[in-house]
Coordinates of C-alpha atoms and ligand atoms in Angstrom, one line a residue:
M67 CA 28.6 155.5 125.2
T68 CA 29.9 156.0 128.7
E69 CA 28.1 157.5 131.7
S70 CA 29.7 160.9 131.4
S71 CA 30.1 161.2 127.6
G72 CA 27.2 163.6 127.0
D73 CA 27.9 165.9 130.0
T74 CA 29.7 168.9 128.6
A75 CA 29.9 170.6 132.0
E76 CA 32.1 167.9 133.5
R77 CA 35.7 169.0 134.1
I78 CA 38.7 166.6 134.0
V79 CA 42.1 168.0 135.0
V80 CA 45.2 165.9 134.3
V81 CA 48.3 166.8 136.3
G82 CA 51.5 165.7 134.4
A83 CA 51.6 166.1 130.7
G84 CA 54.1 163.3 130.0
E85 CA 53.5 160.0 128.0
C86 CA 50.8 158.7 130.3
G87 CA 48.9 161.9 131.0
T88 CA 48.8 162.9 127.3
R89 CA 47.8 159.4 126.2
A90 CA 45.0 159.4 128.9
A91 CA 43.7 162.8 127.7
M92 CA 43.4 161.4 124.1
A93 CA 41.9 158.2 125.4
L94 CA 39.2 160.1 127.3
R95 CA 38.2 161.7 124.0
E96 CA 38.3 158.4 122.2
R97 CA 35.9 157.1 124.9
G98 CA 33.5 159.9 124.0
F99 CA 34.1 162.1 127.0
A100 CA 32.5 165.5 126.0
G101 CA 33.4 167.7 129.0
S102 CA 36.5 169.9 129.3
I103 CA 40.0 168.3 129.6
T104 CA 42.9 170.4 130.9
L105 CA 46.3 168.9 130.7
L106 CA 48.9 170.6 133.0
G107 CA 52.6 170.0 132.6
R108 CA 55.7 171.4 134.4
E109 CA 58.0 170.8 131.4
E110 CA 57.9 173.4 128.6
V111 CA 57.6 170.9 125.8
V112 CA 54.7 168.8 124.6
A113 CA 55.1 165.1 125.7
Y114 CA 58.1 163.3 124.2
E115 CA 59.3 159.7 124.5
R116 CA 62.0 159.2 127.1
P117 CA 63.3 155.8 126.0
P118 CA 65.3 157.2 123.1
L119 CA 67.1 159.7 125.4
S120 CA 69.4 156.9 126.7
K121 CA 69.6 155.1 123.3
A122 CA 69.4 156.8 119.9
A123 CA 69.7 160.3 121.4
L124 CA 73.2 159.4 122.7
A125 CA 74.2 157.6 119.5
D126 CA 72.8 159.8 116.8
D127 CA 74.6 162.9 115.7
D128 CA 71.5 165.1 115.5
P129 CA 68.6 163.4 117.3
E130 CA 65.2 164.9 117.4
L131 CA 62.7 164.5 120.2
V132 CA 60.0 162.0 119.4
H133 CA 56.6 163.6 120.1
P134 CA 53.7 161.0 120.0
W135 CA 51.2 163.9 119.7
T136 CA 51.6 167.4 118.3
P137 CA 50.0 170.4 120.1
E138 CA 47.7 170.7 117.0
Q139 CA 46.4 167.2 117.5
L140 CA 45.7 167.9 121.1
A141 CA 43.9 171.2 120.3
E142 CA 41.9 169.4 117.6
A143 CA 40.8 166.9 120.2
G144 CA 39.7 169.8 122.4
I145 CA 42.4 169.2 125.0
S146 CA 43.5 172.4 126.7
L147 CA 47.3 171.9 127.1
R148 CA 49.0 174.2 129.6
L149 CA 52.8 173.7 129.6
G150 CA 55.2 175.2 132.1
V151 CA 52.6 175.1 134.8
D152 CA 53.5 173.6 138.2
V153 CA 50.7 172.1 140.3
T154 CA 51.6 172.9 143.9
A155 CA 48.6 171.5 145.8
I156 CA 45.3 169.7 145.6
D157 CA 42.3 171.0 147.6
R158 CA 40.2 167.9 147.8
E159 CA 37.3 169.6 149.7
A160 CA 37.0 172.4 147.1
R161 CA 38.0 170.0 144.3
T162 CA 40.5 172.4 143.0
V163 CA 44.2 172.2 142.0
V164 CA 46.4 175.0 143.0
T165 CA 49.0 176.0 140.4
D166 CA 51.7 178.7 140.0
A167 CA 49.3 180.1 137.4
G168 CA 46.2 180.2 139.6
A169 CA 43.6 177.7 140.9
M170 CA 41.7 175.3 138.7
P171 CA 38.5 173.4 139.6
Y172 CA 37.9 169.8 138.7
D173 CA 35.2 167.2 138.9
R174 CA 37.6 164.3 138.3
L175 CA 41.3 164.5 138.7
L176 CA 44.0 162.4 137.2
L177 CA 47.6 162.3 138.6
T178 CA 50.2 161.3 136.0
T179 CA 53.1 163.0 137.7
G180 CA 55.7 160.4 136.7
A181 CA 59.0 160.0 138.5
G182 CA 62.3 161.8 138.9
S183 CA 65.9 160.6 139.1
R184 CA 67.0 159.7 142.6
R185 CA 69.8 162.0 143.5
L186 CA 73.1 161.3 145.3
G187 CA 74.6 163.8 147.7
L188 CA 77.6 164.3 145.4
D189 CA 78.7 167.3 143.3
H190 CA 79.6 167.1 139.6
V191 CA 77.2 164.3 138.9
H192 CA 74.8 164.3 135.9
Y193 CA 71.4 162.6 135.7
L194 CA 69.1 161.6 132.9
R195 CA 65.4 162.0 132.9
T196 CA 64.6 165.0 130.7
H197 CA 65.5 166.1 127.2
A198 CA 67.5 168.9 128.6
E199 CA 69.6 166.5 130.6
A200 CA 69.9 164.3 127.6
A201 CA 71.4 167.2 125.6
T202 CA 74.0 167.9 128.3
L203 CA 74.9 164.2 128.5
R204 CA 75.2 164.0 124.7
D205 CA 77.7 166.9 124.7
L206 CA 79.8 165.2 127.4
V207 CA 79.8 162.0 125.4
R208 CA 80.8 163.8 122.2
A209 CA 83.7 165.4 124.1
G210 CA 85.1 161.8 124.7
G211 CA 87.4 160.8 127.5
R212 CA 86.6 158.7 130.5
L213 CA 83.1 158.3 132.0
L214 CA 82.1 156.8 135.3
V215 CA 78.6 155.6 135.5
I216 CA 77.1 155.2 138.9
G217 CA 74.4 152.5 139.0
A218 CA 74.1 149.3 136.9
G219 CA 70.4 149.6 136.3
F220 CA 68.8 149.9 132.8
I221 CA 69.5 153.6 132.3
G222 CA 73.1 153.4 133.7
L223 CA 73.9 150.4 131.5
E224 CA 72.3 152.0 128.4
I225 CA 74.3 155.1 128.9
A226 CA 77.5 153.0 129.4
A227 CA 76.8 151.2 126.1
G228 CA 76.1 154.4 124.2
A229 CA 79.2 156.2 125.6
R230 CA 81.4 153.2 124.8
Q231 CA 80.1 153.0 121.3
R232 CA 81.0 156.7 121.0
G233 CA 84.6 155.8 122.0
M234 CA 84.6 156.7 125.7
E235 CA 86.4 154.6 128.3
V236 CA 83.7 153.6 130.7
V237 CA 83.5 152.1 134.1
V238 CA 80.3 151.3 135.9
V239 CA 80.0 151.0 139.7
E240 CA 77.0 149.4 141.4
A241 CA 76.3 149.3 145.1
A242 CA 74.4 146.0 145.0
D243 CA 76.1 142.6 144.5
Q244 CA 74.4 142.2 141.1
A245 CA 73.7 144.4 138.1
L246 CA 70.0 145.0 137.3
A247 CA 69.1 143.7 140.8
R248 CA 65.3 143.3 141.4
M249 CA 64.7 144.0 137.7
V250 CA 65.9 140.8 136.0
P251 CA 66.9 137.3 137.2
P252 CA 70.7 137.0 138.1
V253 CA 71.4 134.6 135.1
V254 CA 70.2 137.3 132.6
A255 CA 72.0 140.1 134.6
D256 CA 75.2 138.1 134.3
E257 CA 74.8 137.9 130.6
V258 CA 74.4 141.7 130.4
V259 CA 77.5 142.2 132.5
A260 CA 79.4 139.8 130.2
L261 CA 78.1 141.8 127.1
H262 CA 79.6 144.9 128.6
A263 CA 82.9 143.2 129.4
D264 CA 83.1 142.1 125.7
H265 CA 82.9 145.7 124.8
G266 CA 85.6 146.7 127.3
V267 CA 83.2 148.1 130.0
Q268 CA 83.9 147.0 133.5
V269 CA 80.9 146.7 135.8
R270 CA 82.1 146.7 139.4
T271 CA 79.4 145.5 141.8
G272 CA 79.5 146.0 145.6
T273 CA 81.1 149.3 145.1
T274 CA 79.9 152.8 145.9
V275 CA 81.2 156.3 145.2
T276 CA 82.2 158.2 148.3
S277 CA 83.4 161.5 146.8
V278 CA 83.7 163.4 143.5
D279 CA 86.2 166.3 143.5
E280 CA 87.4 168.6 140.8
V281 CA 91.1 168.3 140.1
A282 CA 93.4 169.7 137.4
V283 CA 92.9 166.6 135.2
G284 CA 89.1 166.5 135.5
L285 CA 87.3 164.7 138.3
R286 CA 88.7 162.5 141.0
V287 CA 86.3 159.9 142.2
G288 CA 86.7 158.1 145.5
L289 CA 85.4 154.6 145.8
S290 CA 84.3 152.6 148.8
T291 CA 87.1 150.2 148.1
G292 CA 89.6 153.0 148.9
E293 CA 90.7 153.4 145.3
S294 CA 90.3 156.6 143.3
L295 CA 89.6 157.0 139.6
D296 CA 90.3 160.0 137.4
V297 CA 87.6 160.6 134.9
D298 CA 86.2 163.4 132.7
A299 CA 82.5 163.0 133.6
V300 CA 80.2 161.2 136.1
V301 CA 76.6 160.2 135.4
A302 CA 74.3 158.5 137.8
G303 CA 71.4 156.2 137.0
V304 CA 70.4 155.1 140.5
G305 CA 66.7 154.7 140.1
A306 CA 63.7 157.0 139.9
A307 CA 61.5 158.2 142.8
P308 CA 57.8 158.6 142.1
H309 CA 56.4 162.2 142.2
T310 CA 54.0 161.6 145.1
E311 CA 54.4 164.8 147.0
L312 CA 51.1 166.3 145.8
A313 CA 49.2 163.1 146.6
S314 CA 50.8 162.8 150.1
A315 CA 50.2 166.4 151.0
A316 CA 46.5 165.9 150.0
G317 CA 46.2 163.0 152.3
L318 CA 45.9 160.3 149.6
L319 CA 47.2 156.8 150.4
V320 CA 50.8 156.6 149.2
E321 CA 53.4 153.8 149.5
D322 CA 56.1 153.4 146.9
G323 CA 53.8 155.3 144.5
I324 CA 50.3 156.6 144.8
V325 CA 48.2 153.6 145.8
V326 CA 45.4 152.8 143.4
D327 CA 42.8 150.0 143.0
E328 CA 42.5 147.7 140.0
Q329 CA 40.6 150.5 138.2
L330 CA 43.4 152.9 139.0
R331 CA 41.3 155.0 141.4
T332 CA 43.1 156.5 144.4
S333 CA 41.8 156.5 148.0
D334 CA 39.7 159.5 146.9
P335 CA 36.9 158.5 144.5
H336 CA 37.3 161.7 142.5
I337 CA 41.0 161.2 141.9
W338 CA 42.8 158.6 139.8
A339 CA 46.5 158.0 139.2
A340 CA 48.5 156.1 136.5
G341 CA 52.0 155.7 135.0
D342 CA 55.3 155.9 136.8
C343 CA 53.8 157.6 139.9
A344 CA 51.2 154.9 140.6
A345 CA 51.4 151.6 142.6
V346 CA 49.0 149.4 140.7
P347 CA 47.8 145.9 141.8
D348 CA 49.1 143.2 139.4
A349 CA 46.1 141.3 138.0
R350 CA 47.9 137.9 138.3
S351 CA 49.6 138.0 141.7
G352 CA 47.7 140.8 143.4
H353 CA 51.0 142.3 144.4
R354 CA 51.1 146.0 144.1
A355 CA 53.8 147.2 141.8
R356 CA 55.0 150.5 140.4
V357 CA 56.1 149.6 136.9
E358 CA 58.3 152.2 135.2
S359 CA 57.8 151.2 131.6
W360 CA 56.8 153.0 128.5
R361 CA 54.1 150.5 127.6
S362 CA 52.7 150.4 131.1
A363 CA 52.3 154.2 130.9
H364 CA 50.2 153.7 127.7
D365 CA 48.2 150.7 128.9
Q366 CA 47.4 152.3 132.2
A367 CA 46.4 155.5 130.4
V368 CA 43.8 153.5 128.4
T369 CA 42.5 151.8 131.6
V370 CA 42.3 155.0 133.6
A371 CA 40.4 156.8 130.8
A372 CA 37.8 154.0 130.8
S373 CA 37.6 154.0 134.6
M374 CA 37.2 157.8 134.7
T375 CA 34.3 157.6 132.2
G376 CA 32.4 154.9 134.1
G377 CA 34.0 151.7 132.9
Q378 CA 34.4 148.9 135.4
E379 CA 37.2 147.0 133.6
P380 CA 40.2 146.2 135.9
H381 CA 43.7 146.8 134.7
V382 CA 45.0 143.5 133.4
A383 CA 47.8 144.3 130.9
V384 CA 50.9 142.2 131.3
P385 CA 53.8 144.5 132.2
W386 CA 56.5 144.6 129.4
F387 CA 59.8 146.4 129.2
W388 CA 62.7 146.5 126.8
S389 CA 66.2 147.8 126.8
D390 CA 68.8 148.2 124.0
Q391 CA 72.5 147.7 124.7
Y392 CA 75.0 147.5 121.9
D393 CA 73.5 145.2 119.3
Q394 CA 71.4 143.3 121.8
M395 CA 67.9 143.7 123.1
L396 CA 66.6 142.8 126.5
Q397 CA 62.9 142.2 127.0
T398 CA 60.9 141.3 130.1
A399 CA 57.2 140.4 130.2
G400 CA 55.4 140.0 133.5
L401 CA 56.9 140.6 136.9
P402 CA 60.0 138.5 137.7
T403 CA 59.7 139.4 141.4
T404 CA 56.4 137.4 141.7
A405 CA 58.0 134.1 140.6
V406 CA 58.8 131.4 143.1
S407 CA 60.6 129.0 140.7
E408 CA 62.6 129.4 137.5
V409 CA 63.2 127.5 134.3
V410 CA 65.9 128.5 131.8
R411 CA 65.8 127.6 128.1
E412 CA 69.0 127.8 126.0
R413 CA 68.4 128.5 122.4
E414 CA 70.6 127.0 119.6
D415 CA 72.5 130.3 119.3
G416 CA 73.5 130.1 123.0
S417 CA 71.2 132.9 124.1
L418 CA 68.9 132.3 127.1
I419 CA 65.3 132.8 127.9
H420 CA 64.5 132.8 131.6
F421 CA 61.0 131.9 132.8
G422 CA 59.5 132.6 136.2
L423 CA 56.6 130.5 137.6
D424 CA 54.4 131.1 140.6
A425 CA 53.4 128.6 143.3
Q426 CA 50.6 127.3 141.2
G427 CA 53.0 126.6 138.3
R428 CA 51.6 129.5 136.2
L429 CA 54.0 131.4 134.0
V430 CA 54.4 134.9 135.5
A431 CA 57.5 136.3 133.9
A432 CA 59.9 135.8 131.0
T433 CA 63.2 137.6 130.4
S434 CA 65.7 137.4 127.5
L435 CA 68.7 139.1 126.1
G436 CA 69.7 138.5 122.5
R437 CA 69.2 139.5 118.9
G438 CA 66.1 141.8 118.7
P439 CA 63.8 139.7 116.4
V440 CA 64.5 136.4 118.3
V441 CA 63.9 138.0 121.7
A442 CA 60.8 139.9 120.5
K443 CA 59.2 136.8 119.0
D444 CA 59.7 134.6 122.1
I445 CA 58.7 137.2 124.6
R446 CA 55.5 138.0 122.6
V447 CA 54.5 134.3 122.9
A448 CA 55.5 134.2 126.6
E449 CA 53.4 137.3 127.2
Q450 CA 50.3 135.6 125.8
L451 CA 51.0 132.6 128.0
I452 CA 51.3 134.9 131.0
A453 CA 48.1 136.6 130.0
T454 CA 46.1 133.4 129.8
G455 CA 47.5 132.0 133.1
A456 CA 49.2 129.1 131.3
T457 CA 50.8 126.4 133.4
P458 CA 53.4 125.0 131.1
D459 CA 55.3 121.8 131.8
P460 CA 58.7 122.9 133.1
T461 CA 60.6 120.2 131.1
A462 CA 58.9 121.3 127.9
L463 CA 59.5 125.0 128.8
A464 CA 63.3 124.3 129.1
D465 CA 63.4 122.3 125.9
P466 CA 64.4 124.6 122.9
G467 CA 62.9 121.9 120.6
T468 CA 59.4 122.6 121.9
P469 CA 57.8 125.6 120.3
L470 CA 56.7 128.0 123.0
R471 CA 53.3 128.5 121.4
S472 CA 52.5 124.8 121.7
L473 CA 52.6 125.3 125.5
R474 CA 49.4 127.3 125.6
Ligands
LIG763 C1 66.2 157.9 129.9 C2 65.0 157.0 130.0 C3 65.0 155.8 129.3 C4 63.9 154.9 129.4 N1 63.9 153.8 128.6 C5 62.9 152.9 128.7 C6 62.9 151.7 127.9 O1 63.8 151.4 127.2 N2 61.8 150.9 128.0 C7 60.7 151.2 128.7 O2 59.7 150.5 128.8 N3 60.7 152.4 129.5 C8 61.7 153.2 129.5 N4 61.7 154.4 130.2 C9 60.6 154.6 131.1 C10 59.4 155.4 130.5 O3 59.9 156.5 129.7 C11 58.5 155.9 131.6 O4 57.9 154.7 132.2 C12 57.4 156.8 131.0 O5 57.9 158.0 130.6 C13 56.4 157.1 132.2 O6 55.5 158.0 131.7 P1 54.7 158.9 132.8 O7 53.8 159.8 132.0 O8 54.1 158.1 133.8 O9 55.8 159.8 133.5 P2 56.8 161.0 132.9 O10 57.2 160.7 131.6 O11 57.8 161.2 134.0 O12 55.8 162.3 132.9 C14 55.3 162.9 134.0 C15 55.3 164.4 133.8 O13 54.6 165.0 134.9 C16 55.2 166.3 135.1 N5 54.9 166.7 136.5 C17 55.3 166.0 137.7 N6 54.8 166.7 138.8 C18 54.1 167.8 138.3 C19 53.4 168.9 138.9 N7 53.3 168.9 140.2 N8 52.8 169.8 138.1 C20 52.9 169.7 136.7 N9 53.6 168.7 136.1 C21 54.2 167.8 136.9 C22 56.7 165.9 134.9 O14 57.4 167.1 134.7 C23 56.6 165.1 133.7 O15 56.7 165.8 132.5 C24 62.8 155.2 130.2 C25 62.8 156.4 131.0 C26 63.9 157.3 130.9 C27 64.0 158.5 131.8

């Protein structure tokens, strides 16, 4: 039993009814919280999974939204779901949230406001974050023709792969000198670019878009190289900005994300934050990171529910991310940016697994691109090694003949 489980008068309000907020609301009940839970969401639909939007939803003829919980399940758990409600302010003195449907008091508040696509100051450009944007993009891809993707991050590259598989001609432009910069090590990023090249998709790094104009033949795109490209559609995947406006306006500490401690509490002891909007200290390196990942949203939801009901456990989950492109899967465990040295293991099939070690020789990250089952198996073991703070011998780590699990 938790400190608050028996108090039916306690009120928890959750702002943001996406993956993280909804999971947290359910986890609060699983922890035995007996007070009221109100889940407020701007979108009109109950939480749905975003990862399929750039994968199966592009490829499938008739994709359906994947809802981890139905409204009935939420109602059964005694969670009051209020969709289409925009929270416009937090009054910390009065412990009230202000919404476009009236004010709402709270005893404890959880911010799971997620992130939104970063926008470019260009016309005729599509973005992908919501199911409605996914439907528009799907129609564009069905229409065929030439697609320009701005941004060689995960979402841009997944869209490029999906559109190519649907028969479009695709070019990707990326401002940085490397695809997937800051997300995966260069050696893996190069493999991803080569995979796209094998499918006839050119990834042009060090290139930006300077203009997009409507012309008789479709859209004319001006590039920083001075060239112009005629295409039928332009989509940008240039990163996501955390929804921190509410937190900032309320005077909470905000950096790249709402700053929280290891129990996901903000600078106000009555307010917590989790998921894509939160900058969370990494249990291994102590570095604060905002991890935009489906599993982190779930893991943090569980930690935050515990913390909001009196638990003292710090958030220790190893970040994990996956991406599907063509017939290959990319997975990352840990935080590659916290590594100071690297080791690369080449498997018999020629695919690579990249390891990152910190200054103490501890494994802190592993990244691999390849066939799904092979990648999944190795990354699962690497994740355990990261979780236990293993310091594997670099020579053994590089040797494909040494089973990873023997390096514990
Ligand atoms: C196209 C796409 C593909 C992805 N693919 C992968 C993948 O392959 N692997 C992976 O690990 N992760 C992937 N992700 C990331 C993953 O989906 C996110 O990390 C996860 O959705 C984060 O959940 P969240 O609840 O924190 O935020 P969100 O899902 O963004 O939910 C936040 C919700 O809060 C609402 N909100 C915000 N402000 C307010 C307000 N003021 N009032 C009311 N409501 C508000 C928003 O409208 C939104 O519905 C992908 C994301 C996208 C967009």
